[in-house]
PDB file of C-alpha atoms in Angstrom:
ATOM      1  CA  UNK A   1      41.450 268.920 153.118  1.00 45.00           C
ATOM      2  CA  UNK A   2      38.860 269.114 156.245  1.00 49.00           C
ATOM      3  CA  UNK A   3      39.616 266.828 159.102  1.00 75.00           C
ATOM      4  CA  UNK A   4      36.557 264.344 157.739  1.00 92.00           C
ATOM      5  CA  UNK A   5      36.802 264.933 153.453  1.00 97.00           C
ATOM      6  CA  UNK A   6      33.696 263.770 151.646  1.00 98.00           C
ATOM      7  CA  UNK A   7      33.981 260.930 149.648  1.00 98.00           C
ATOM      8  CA  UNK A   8      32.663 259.324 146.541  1.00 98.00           C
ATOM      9  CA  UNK A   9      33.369 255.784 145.380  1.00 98.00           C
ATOM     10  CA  UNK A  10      33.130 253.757 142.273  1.00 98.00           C
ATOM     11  CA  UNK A  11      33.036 249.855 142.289  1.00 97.00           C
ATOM     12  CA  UNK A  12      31.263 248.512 145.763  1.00 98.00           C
ATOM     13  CA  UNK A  13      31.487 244.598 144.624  1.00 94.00           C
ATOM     14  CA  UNK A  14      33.020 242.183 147.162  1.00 90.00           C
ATOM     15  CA  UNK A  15      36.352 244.409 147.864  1.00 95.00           C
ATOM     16  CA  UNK A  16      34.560 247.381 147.646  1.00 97.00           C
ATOM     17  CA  UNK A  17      31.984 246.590 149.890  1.00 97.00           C
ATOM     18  CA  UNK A  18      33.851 246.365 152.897  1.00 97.00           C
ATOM     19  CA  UNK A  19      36.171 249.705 151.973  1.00 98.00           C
ATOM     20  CA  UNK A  20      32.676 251.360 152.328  1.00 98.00           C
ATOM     21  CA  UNK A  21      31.496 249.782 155.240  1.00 97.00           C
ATOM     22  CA  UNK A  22      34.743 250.924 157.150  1.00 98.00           C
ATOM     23  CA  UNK A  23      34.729 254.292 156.116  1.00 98.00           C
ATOM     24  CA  UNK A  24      31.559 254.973 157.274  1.00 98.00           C
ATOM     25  CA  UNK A  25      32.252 253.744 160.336  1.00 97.00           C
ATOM     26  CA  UNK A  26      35.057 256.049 160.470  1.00 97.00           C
ATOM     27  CA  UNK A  27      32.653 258.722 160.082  1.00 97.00           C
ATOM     28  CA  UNK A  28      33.373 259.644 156.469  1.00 98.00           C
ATOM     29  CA  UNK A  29      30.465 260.983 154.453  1.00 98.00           C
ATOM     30  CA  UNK A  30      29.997 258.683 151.779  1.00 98.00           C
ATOM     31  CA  UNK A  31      28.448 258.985 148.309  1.00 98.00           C
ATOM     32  CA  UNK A  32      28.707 255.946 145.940  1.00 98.00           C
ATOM     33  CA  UNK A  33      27.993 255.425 142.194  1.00 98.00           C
ATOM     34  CA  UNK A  34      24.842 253.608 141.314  1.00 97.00           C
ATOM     35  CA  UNK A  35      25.838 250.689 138.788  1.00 96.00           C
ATOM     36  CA  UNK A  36      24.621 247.040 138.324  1.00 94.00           C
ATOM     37  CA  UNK A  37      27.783 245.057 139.439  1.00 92.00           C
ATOM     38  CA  UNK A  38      27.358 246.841 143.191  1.00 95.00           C
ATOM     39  CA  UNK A  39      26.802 244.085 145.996  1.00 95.00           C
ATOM     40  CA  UNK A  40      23.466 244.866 147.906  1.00 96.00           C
ATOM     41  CA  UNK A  41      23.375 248.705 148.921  1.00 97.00           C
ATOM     42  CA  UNK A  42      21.201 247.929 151.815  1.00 97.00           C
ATOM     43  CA  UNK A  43      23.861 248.200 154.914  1.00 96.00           C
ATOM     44  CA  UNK A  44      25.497 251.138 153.597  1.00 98.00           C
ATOM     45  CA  UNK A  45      22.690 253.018 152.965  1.00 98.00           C
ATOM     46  CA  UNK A  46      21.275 252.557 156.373  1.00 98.00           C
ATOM     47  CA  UNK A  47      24.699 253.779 157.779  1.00 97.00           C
ATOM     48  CA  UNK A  48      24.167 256.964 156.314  1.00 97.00           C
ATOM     49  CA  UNK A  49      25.580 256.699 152.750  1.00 98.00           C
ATOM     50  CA  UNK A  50      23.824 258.334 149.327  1.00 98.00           C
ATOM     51  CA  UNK A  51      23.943 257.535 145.953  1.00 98.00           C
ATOM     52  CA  UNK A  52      24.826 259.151 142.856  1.00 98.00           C
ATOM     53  CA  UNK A  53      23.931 258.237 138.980  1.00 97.00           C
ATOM     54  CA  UNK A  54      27.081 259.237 137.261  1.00 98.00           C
ATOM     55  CA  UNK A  55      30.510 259.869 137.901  1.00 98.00           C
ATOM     56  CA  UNK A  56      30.517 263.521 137.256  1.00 98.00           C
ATOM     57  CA  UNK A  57      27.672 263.622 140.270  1.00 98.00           C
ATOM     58  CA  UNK A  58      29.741 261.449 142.210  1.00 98.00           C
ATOM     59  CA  UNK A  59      33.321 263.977 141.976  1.00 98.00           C
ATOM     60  CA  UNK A  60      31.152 266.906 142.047  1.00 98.00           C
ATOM     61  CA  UNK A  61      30.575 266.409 145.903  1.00 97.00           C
ATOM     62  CA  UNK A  62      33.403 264.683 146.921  1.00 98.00           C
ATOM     63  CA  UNK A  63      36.502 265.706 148.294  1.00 98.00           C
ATOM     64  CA  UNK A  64      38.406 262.411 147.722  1.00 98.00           C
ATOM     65  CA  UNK A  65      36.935 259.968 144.584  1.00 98.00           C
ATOM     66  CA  UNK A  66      37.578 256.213 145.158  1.00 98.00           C
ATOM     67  CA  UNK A  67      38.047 253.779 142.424  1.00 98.00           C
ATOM     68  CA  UNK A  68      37.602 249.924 143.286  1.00 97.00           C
ATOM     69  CA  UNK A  69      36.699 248.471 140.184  1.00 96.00           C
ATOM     70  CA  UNK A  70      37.820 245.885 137.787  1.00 92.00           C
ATOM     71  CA  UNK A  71      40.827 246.719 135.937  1.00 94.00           C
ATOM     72  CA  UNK A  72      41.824 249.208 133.353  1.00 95.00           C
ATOM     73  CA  UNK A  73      39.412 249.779 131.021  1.00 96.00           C
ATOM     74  CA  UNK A  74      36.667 250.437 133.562  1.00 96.00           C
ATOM     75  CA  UNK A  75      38.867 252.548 135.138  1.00 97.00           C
ATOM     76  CA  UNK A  76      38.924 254.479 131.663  1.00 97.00           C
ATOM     77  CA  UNK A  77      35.732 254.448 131.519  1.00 97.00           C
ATOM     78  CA  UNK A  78      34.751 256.185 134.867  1.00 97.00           C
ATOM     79  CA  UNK A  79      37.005 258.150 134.925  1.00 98.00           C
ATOM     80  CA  UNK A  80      36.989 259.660 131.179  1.00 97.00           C
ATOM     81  CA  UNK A  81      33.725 258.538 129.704  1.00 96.00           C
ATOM     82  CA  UNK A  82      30.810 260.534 128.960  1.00 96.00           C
ATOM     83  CA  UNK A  83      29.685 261.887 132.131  1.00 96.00           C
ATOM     84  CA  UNK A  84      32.619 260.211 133.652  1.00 98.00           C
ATOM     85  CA  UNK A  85      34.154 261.768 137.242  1.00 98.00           C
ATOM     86  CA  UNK A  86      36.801 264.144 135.266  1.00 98.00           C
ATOM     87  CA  UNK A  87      33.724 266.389 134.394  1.00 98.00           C
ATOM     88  CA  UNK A  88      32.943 266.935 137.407  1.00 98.00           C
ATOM     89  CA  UNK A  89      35.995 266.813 139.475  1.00 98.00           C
ATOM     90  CA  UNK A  90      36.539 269.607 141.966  1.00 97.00           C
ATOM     91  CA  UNK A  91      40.250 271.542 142.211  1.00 97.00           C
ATOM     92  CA  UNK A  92      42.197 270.414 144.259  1.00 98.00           C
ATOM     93  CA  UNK A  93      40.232 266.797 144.665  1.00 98.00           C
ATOM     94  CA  UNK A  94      41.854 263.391 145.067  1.00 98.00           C
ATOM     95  CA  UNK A  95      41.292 260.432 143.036  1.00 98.00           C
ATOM     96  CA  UNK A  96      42.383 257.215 144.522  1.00 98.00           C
ATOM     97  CA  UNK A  97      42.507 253.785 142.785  1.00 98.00           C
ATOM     98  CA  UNK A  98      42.404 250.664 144.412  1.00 98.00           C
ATOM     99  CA  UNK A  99      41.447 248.271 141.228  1.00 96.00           C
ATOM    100  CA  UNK A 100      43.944 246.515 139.406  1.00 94.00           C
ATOM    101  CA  UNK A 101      45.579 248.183 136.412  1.00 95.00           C
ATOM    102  CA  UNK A 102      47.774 248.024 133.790  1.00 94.00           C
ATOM    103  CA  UNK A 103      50.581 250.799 134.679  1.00 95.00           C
ATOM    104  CA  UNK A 104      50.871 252.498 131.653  1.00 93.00           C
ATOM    105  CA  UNK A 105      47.227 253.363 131.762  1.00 95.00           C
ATOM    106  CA  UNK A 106      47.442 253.987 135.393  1.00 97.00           C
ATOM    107  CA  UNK A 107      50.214 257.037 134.265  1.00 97.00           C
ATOM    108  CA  UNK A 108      48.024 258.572 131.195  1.00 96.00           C
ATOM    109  CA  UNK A 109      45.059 258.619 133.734  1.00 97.00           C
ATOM    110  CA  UNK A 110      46.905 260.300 136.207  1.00 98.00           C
ATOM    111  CA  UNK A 111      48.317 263.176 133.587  1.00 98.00           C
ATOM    112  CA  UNK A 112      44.394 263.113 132.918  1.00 98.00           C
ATOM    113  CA  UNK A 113      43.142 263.433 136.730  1.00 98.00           C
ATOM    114  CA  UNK A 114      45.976 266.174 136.781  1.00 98.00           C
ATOM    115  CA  UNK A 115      44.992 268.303 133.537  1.00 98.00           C
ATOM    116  CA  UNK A 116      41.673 268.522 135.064  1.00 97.00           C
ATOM    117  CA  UNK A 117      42.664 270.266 137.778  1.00 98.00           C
ATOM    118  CA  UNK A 118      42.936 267.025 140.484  1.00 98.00           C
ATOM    119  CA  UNK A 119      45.375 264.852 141.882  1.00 98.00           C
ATOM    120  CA  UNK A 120      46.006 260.960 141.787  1.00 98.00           C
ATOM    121  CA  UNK A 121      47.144 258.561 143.854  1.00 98.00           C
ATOM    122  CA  UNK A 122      46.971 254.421 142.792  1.00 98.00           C
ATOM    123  CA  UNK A 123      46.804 252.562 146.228  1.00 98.00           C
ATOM    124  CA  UNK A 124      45.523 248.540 144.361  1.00 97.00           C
ATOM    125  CA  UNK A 125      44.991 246.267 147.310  1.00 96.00           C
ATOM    126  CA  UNK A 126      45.299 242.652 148.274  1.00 92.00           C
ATOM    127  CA  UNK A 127      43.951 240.203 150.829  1.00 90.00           C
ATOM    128  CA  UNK A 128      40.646 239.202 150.554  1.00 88.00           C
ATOM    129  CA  UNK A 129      36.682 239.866 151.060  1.00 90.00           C
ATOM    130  CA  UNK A 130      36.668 238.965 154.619  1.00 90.00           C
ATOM    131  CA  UNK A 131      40.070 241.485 155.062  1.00 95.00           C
ATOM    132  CA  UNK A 132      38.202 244.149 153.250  1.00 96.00           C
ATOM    133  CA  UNK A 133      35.073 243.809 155.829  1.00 95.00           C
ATOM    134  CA  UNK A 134      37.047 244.232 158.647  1.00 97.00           C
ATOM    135  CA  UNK A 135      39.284 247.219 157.462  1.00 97.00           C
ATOM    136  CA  UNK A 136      42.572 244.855 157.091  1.00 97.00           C
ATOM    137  CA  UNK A 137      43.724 245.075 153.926  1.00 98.00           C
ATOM    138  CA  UNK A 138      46.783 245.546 152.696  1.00 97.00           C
ATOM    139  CA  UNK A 139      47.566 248.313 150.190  1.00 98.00           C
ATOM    140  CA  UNK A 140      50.669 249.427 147.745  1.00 98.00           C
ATOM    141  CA  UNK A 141      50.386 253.125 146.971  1.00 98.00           C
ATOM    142  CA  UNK A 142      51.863 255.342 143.733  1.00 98.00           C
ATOM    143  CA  UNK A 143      52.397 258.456 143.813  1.00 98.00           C
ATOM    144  CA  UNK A 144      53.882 261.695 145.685  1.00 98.00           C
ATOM    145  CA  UNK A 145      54.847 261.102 149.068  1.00 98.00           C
ATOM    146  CA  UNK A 146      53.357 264.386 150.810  1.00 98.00           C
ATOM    147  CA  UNK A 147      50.018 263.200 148.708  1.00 98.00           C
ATOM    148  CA  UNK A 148      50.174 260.050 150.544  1.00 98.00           C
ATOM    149  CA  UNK A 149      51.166 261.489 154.153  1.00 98.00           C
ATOM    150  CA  UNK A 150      47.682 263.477 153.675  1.00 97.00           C
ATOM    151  CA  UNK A 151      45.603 260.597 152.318  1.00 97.00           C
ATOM    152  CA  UNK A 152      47.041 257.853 154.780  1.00 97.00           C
ATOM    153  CA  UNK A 153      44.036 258.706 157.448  1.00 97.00           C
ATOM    154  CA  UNK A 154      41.483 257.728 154.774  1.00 98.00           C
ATOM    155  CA  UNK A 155      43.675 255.118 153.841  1.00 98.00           C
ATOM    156  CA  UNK A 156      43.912 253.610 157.320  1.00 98.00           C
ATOM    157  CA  UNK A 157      39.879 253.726 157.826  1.00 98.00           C
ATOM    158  CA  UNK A 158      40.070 250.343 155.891  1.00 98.00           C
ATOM    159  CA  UNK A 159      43.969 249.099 155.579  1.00 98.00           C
ATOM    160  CA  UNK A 160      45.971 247.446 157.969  1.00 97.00           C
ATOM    161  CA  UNK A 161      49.227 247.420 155.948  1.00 97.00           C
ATOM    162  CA  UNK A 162      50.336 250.575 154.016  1.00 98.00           C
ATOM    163  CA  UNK A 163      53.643 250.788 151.994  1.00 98.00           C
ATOM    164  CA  UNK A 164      54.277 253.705 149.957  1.00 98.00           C
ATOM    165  CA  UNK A 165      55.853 252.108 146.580  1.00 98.00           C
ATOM    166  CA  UNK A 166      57.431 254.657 144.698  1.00 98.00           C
ATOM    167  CA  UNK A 167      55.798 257.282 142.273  1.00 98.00           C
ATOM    168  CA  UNK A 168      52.681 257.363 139.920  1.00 98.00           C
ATOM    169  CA  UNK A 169      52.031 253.885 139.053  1.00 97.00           C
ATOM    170  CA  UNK A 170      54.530 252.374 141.039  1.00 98.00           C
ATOM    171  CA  UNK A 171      51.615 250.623 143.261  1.00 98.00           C
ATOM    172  CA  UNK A 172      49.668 249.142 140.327  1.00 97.00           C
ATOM    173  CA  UNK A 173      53.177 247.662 139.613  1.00 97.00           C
ATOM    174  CA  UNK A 174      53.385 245.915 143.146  1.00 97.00           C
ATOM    175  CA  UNK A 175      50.210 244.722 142.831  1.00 97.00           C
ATOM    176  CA  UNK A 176      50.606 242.454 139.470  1.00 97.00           C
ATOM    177  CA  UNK A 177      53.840 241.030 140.843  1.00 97.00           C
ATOM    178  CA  UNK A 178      52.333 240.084 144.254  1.00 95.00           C
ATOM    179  CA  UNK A 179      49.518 238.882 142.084  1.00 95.00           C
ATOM    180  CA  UNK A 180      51.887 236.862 139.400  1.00 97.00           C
ATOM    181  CA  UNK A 181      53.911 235.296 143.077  1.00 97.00           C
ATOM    182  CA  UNK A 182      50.598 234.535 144.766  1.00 96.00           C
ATOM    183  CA  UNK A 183      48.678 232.845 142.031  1.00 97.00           C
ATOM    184  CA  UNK A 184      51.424 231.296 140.348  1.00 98.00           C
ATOM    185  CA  UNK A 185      51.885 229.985 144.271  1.00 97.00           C
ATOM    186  CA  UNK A 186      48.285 228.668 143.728  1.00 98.00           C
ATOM    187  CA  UNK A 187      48.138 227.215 140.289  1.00 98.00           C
ATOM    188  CA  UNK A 188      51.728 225.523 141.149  1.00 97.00           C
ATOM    189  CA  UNK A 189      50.158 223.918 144.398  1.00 98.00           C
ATOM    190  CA  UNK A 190      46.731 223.178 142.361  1.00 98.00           C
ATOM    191  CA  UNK A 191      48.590 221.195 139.846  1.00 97.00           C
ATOM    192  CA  UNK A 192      50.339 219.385 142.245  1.00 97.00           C
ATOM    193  CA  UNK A 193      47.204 218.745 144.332  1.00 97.00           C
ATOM    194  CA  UNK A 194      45.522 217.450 140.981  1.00 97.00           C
ATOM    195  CA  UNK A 195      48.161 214.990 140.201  1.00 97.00           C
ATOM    196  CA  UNK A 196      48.223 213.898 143.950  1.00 97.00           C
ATOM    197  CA  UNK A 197      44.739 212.906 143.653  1.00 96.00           C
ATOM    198  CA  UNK A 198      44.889 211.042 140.213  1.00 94.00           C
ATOM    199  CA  UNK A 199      47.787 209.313 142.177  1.00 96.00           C
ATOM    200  CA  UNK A 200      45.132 208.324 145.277  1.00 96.00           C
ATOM    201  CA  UNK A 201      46.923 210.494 147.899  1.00 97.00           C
ATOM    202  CA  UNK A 202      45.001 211.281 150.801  1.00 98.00           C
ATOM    203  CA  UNK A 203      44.406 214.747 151.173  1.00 97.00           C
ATOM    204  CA  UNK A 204      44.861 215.315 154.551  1.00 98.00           C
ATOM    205  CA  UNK A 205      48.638 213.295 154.138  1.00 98.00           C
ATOM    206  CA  UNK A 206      49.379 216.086 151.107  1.00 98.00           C
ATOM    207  CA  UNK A 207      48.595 219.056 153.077  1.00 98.00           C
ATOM    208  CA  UNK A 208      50.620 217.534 156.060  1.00 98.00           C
ATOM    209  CA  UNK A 209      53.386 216.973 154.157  1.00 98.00           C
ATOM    210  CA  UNK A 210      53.408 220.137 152.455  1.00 98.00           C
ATOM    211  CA  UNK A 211      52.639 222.525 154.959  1.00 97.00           C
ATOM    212  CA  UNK A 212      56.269 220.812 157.322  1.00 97.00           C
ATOM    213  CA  UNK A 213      57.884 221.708 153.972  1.00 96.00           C
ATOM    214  CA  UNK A 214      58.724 223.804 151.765  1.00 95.00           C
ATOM    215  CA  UNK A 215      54.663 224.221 150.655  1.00 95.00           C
ATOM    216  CA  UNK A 216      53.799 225.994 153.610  1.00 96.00           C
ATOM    217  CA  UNK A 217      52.144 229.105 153.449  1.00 96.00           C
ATOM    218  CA  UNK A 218      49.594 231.309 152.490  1.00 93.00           C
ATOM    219  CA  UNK A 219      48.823 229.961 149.379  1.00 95.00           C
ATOM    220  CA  UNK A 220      48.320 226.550 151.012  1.00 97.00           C
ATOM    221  CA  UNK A 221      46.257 227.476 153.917  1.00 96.00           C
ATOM    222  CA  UNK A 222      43.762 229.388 151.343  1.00 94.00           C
ATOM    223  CA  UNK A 223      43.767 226.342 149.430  1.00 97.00           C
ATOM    224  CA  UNK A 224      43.391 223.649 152.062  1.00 98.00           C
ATOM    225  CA  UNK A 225      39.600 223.788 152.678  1.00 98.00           C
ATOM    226  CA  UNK A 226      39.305 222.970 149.292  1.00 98.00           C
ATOM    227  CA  UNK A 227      41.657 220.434 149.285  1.00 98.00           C
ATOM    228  CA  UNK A 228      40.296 218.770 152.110  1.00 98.00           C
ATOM    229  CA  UNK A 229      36.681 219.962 152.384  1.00 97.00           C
ATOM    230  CA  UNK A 230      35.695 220.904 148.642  1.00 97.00           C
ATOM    231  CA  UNK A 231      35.315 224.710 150.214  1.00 98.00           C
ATOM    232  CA  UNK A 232      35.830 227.697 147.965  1.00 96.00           C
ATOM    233  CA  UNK A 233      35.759 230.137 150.434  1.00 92.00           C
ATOM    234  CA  UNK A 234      39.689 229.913 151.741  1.00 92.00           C
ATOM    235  CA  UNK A 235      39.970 232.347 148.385  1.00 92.00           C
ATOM    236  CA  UNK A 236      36.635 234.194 147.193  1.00 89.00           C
ATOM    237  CA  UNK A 237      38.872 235.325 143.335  1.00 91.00           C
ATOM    238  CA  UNK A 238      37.458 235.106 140.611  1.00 93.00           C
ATOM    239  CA  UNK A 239      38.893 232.793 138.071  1.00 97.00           C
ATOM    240  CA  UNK A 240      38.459 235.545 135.472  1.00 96.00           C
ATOM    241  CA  UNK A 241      40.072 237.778 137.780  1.00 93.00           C
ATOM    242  CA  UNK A 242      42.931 235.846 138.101  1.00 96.00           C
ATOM    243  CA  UNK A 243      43.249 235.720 134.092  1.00 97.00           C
ATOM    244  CA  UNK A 244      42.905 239.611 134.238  1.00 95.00           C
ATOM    245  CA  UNK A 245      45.764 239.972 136.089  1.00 95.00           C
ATOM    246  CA  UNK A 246      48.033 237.786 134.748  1.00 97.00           C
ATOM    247  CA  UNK A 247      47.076 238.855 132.061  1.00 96.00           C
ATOM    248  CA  UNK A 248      48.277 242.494 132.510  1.00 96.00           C
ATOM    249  CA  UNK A 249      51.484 241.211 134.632  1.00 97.00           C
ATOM    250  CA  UNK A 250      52.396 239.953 131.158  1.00 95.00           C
ATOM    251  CA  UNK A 251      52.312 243.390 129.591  1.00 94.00           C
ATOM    252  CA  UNK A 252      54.161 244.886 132.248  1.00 95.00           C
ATOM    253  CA  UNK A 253      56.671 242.271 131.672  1.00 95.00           C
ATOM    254  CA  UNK A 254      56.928 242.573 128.407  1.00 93.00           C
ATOM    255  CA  UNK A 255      56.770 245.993 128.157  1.00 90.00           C
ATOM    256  CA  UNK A 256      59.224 245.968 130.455  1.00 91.00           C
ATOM    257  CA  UNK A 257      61.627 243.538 128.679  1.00 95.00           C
ATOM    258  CA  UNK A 258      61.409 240.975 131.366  1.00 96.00           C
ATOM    259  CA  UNK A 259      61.320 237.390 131.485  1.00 96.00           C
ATOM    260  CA  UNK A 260      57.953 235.643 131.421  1.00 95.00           C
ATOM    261  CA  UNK A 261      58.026 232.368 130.126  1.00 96.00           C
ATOM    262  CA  UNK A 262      56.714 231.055 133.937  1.00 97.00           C
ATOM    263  CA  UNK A 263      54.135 234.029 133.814  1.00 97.00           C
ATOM    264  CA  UNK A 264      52.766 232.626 129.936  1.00 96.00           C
ATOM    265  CA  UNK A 265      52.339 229.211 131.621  1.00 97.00           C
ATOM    266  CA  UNK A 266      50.282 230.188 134.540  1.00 98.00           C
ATOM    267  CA  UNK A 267      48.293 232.127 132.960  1.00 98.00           C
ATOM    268  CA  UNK A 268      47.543 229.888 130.060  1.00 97.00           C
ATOM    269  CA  UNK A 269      46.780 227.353 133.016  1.00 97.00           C
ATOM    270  CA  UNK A 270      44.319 230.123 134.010  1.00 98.00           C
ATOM    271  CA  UNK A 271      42.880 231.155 130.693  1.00 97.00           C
ATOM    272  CA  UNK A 272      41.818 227.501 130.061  1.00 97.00           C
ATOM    273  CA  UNK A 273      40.508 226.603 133.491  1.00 97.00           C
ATOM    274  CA  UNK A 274      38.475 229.922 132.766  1.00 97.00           C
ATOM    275  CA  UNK A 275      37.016 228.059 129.356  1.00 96.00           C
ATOM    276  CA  UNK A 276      36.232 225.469 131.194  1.00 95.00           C
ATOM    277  CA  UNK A 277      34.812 226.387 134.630  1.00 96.00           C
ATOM    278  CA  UNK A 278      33.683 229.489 133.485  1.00 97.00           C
ATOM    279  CA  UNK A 279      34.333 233.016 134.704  1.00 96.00           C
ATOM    280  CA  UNK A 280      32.460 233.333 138.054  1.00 95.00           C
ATOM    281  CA  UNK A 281      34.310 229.914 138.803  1.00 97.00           C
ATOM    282  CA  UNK A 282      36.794 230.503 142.294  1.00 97.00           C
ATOM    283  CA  UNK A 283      40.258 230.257 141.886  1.00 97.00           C
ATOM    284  CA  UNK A 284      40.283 227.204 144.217  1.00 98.00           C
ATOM    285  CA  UNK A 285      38.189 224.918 141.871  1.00 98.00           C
ATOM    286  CA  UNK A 286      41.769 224.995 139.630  1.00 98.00           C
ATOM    287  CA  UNK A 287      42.375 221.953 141.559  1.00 97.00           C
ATOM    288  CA  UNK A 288      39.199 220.065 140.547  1.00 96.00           C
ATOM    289  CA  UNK A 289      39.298 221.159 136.836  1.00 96.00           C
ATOM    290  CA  UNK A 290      42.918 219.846 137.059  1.00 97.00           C
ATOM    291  CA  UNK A 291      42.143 216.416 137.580  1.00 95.00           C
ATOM    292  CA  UNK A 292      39.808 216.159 135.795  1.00 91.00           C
ATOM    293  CA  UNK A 293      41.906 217.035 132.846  1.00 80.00           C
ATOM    294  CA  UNK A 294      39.770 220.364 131.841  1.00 52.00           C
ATOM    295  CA  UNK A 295      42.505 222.662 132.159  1.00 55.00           C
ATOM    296  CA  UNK A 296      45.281 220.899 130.945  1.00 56.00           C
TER     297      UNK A 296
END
């Protein structure tokens, strides 16, 4: 691999985005794929990067192929489909997924990525939009360890945090139990937030209260402008996102033989806030549907 690999990525929406933006300005030639979920193009394309209208374009001139899109199946699909980036994925090359998986997929894709003649790595990420814009996020990598000791330049061009999990799918794994802890931390402190205002608690005398005890933390502080503000922005998720996950940390438990009976409950809490809020609604806006009974 050459001091400055070439790279193509799949999935520049609000994550995405700012993984771009940093690794341009790391000097990494950039090539992205052309789809309708990208966020404006604009800023990247006047730092220098190109686009490309298929996957298979996209591998065939990159060095290193990033994923950063939604979960699983899209993963499939870029990666496998018809014209997808295994047909045109150089020796050697490096696939890298940041999205959100389920890990049983994330193993058959990498025996896929492998038979092909390439080499995987799953490196899902958390923190948030405004992390991901200024190269700070924090990432949970599968897969071998020399793999990663080469890769962990690129890597670092937009992470802060780094841990090395264990093998092949091991990352993906992190990720949906960070995800379960810190929205299950959410919906736990939205509920309580939601009965706290049917009870005519002050807002401001909740989030005192909580954050001297044992409420403090991140999950609070990304919460609070909402709770005392009506502000979203403390946590730009997705409530369909949040359903996604959950939704695959329940396979994993239960493919796993684990216990998930606190997993089913948050994300039915999540499933129905999604019926009715809708799917672009922010996870904050739990709170509000709450009390208002909608996702009881």
């Amino acid at each position: 691999m050459t001091a400055k690999p070439s790279i193509g990525m799949a999935g520049i929406g609000l994550m995405g985005h700012g993984i771009a933006r940093n690794l341009l300005r790391h000097g990494y030639p950039l090539a992205v794929l052309e789809h309708a979920g990208n966020q404006p193009l604009d800023e990247l394309l006047a730092a220098g990067a190109t686009t490309r209208a298929s996957g298979a374009q996209l591998a065939a001139g990159a060095d290193v192929v990033i994923l950063c899109v939604t979960g699983s199946p899209q993963v499939e699909a870029v990666l496998l489909g018809d014209g997808g980036v295994l047909q045109g994925l150089r020796p050697g090359a490096v696939v890298i997924d940041c999205s959100t998986a389920i890990p049983t997929s994330t193993e058959r894709v990498a025996q896929a990525v492998a038979a092909a003649g390439g080499r995987f790595l799953d490196a899902p990420m958390t923190r948030t939009p405004k992390e991901a814009a200024e190269g700070r996020l924090n990432l949970l990598v599968g897969g071998d360890a020399a793999l990663f000791a080469e890769c962990r330049p690129i890597l670092a061009s937009f992470a802060e945090n780094i841990t090395h999990a264990g093998p092949v799918g091991a990352g993906h794994r992190m990720k949906l139990l960070h995800n379960y802890v810190s929205l299950g931390f959410v919906a736990l402190l939205a509920e309580a937030a939601a009965c706290s205002e049917r009870a005519g608690i002050d807002p401001q005398v909740l989030v005192q209260v909580l954050a001297q005890g044992g409420g403090g933390g991140a999950a609070l502080e990304r919460l609070k402008p909402y709770l005392l503000a009506r502000d979203p922005s403390g946590l730009r998720f997705f409530m369909s996102n949040a359903q996604k996950d959950l939704g695959y940390y329940a396979t994993m438990a239960e493919d796993g033989g684990a216990a998930h009976a606190i997993a089913d409950g948050v994300l039915a809490t999540y499933e129905r806030a999604v019926q009715q809020g809708g799917a672009q609604a922010l996870v904050p806006e739990l709170v509000s549907l709450l009390a208002q009974g909608g996702a009881r």
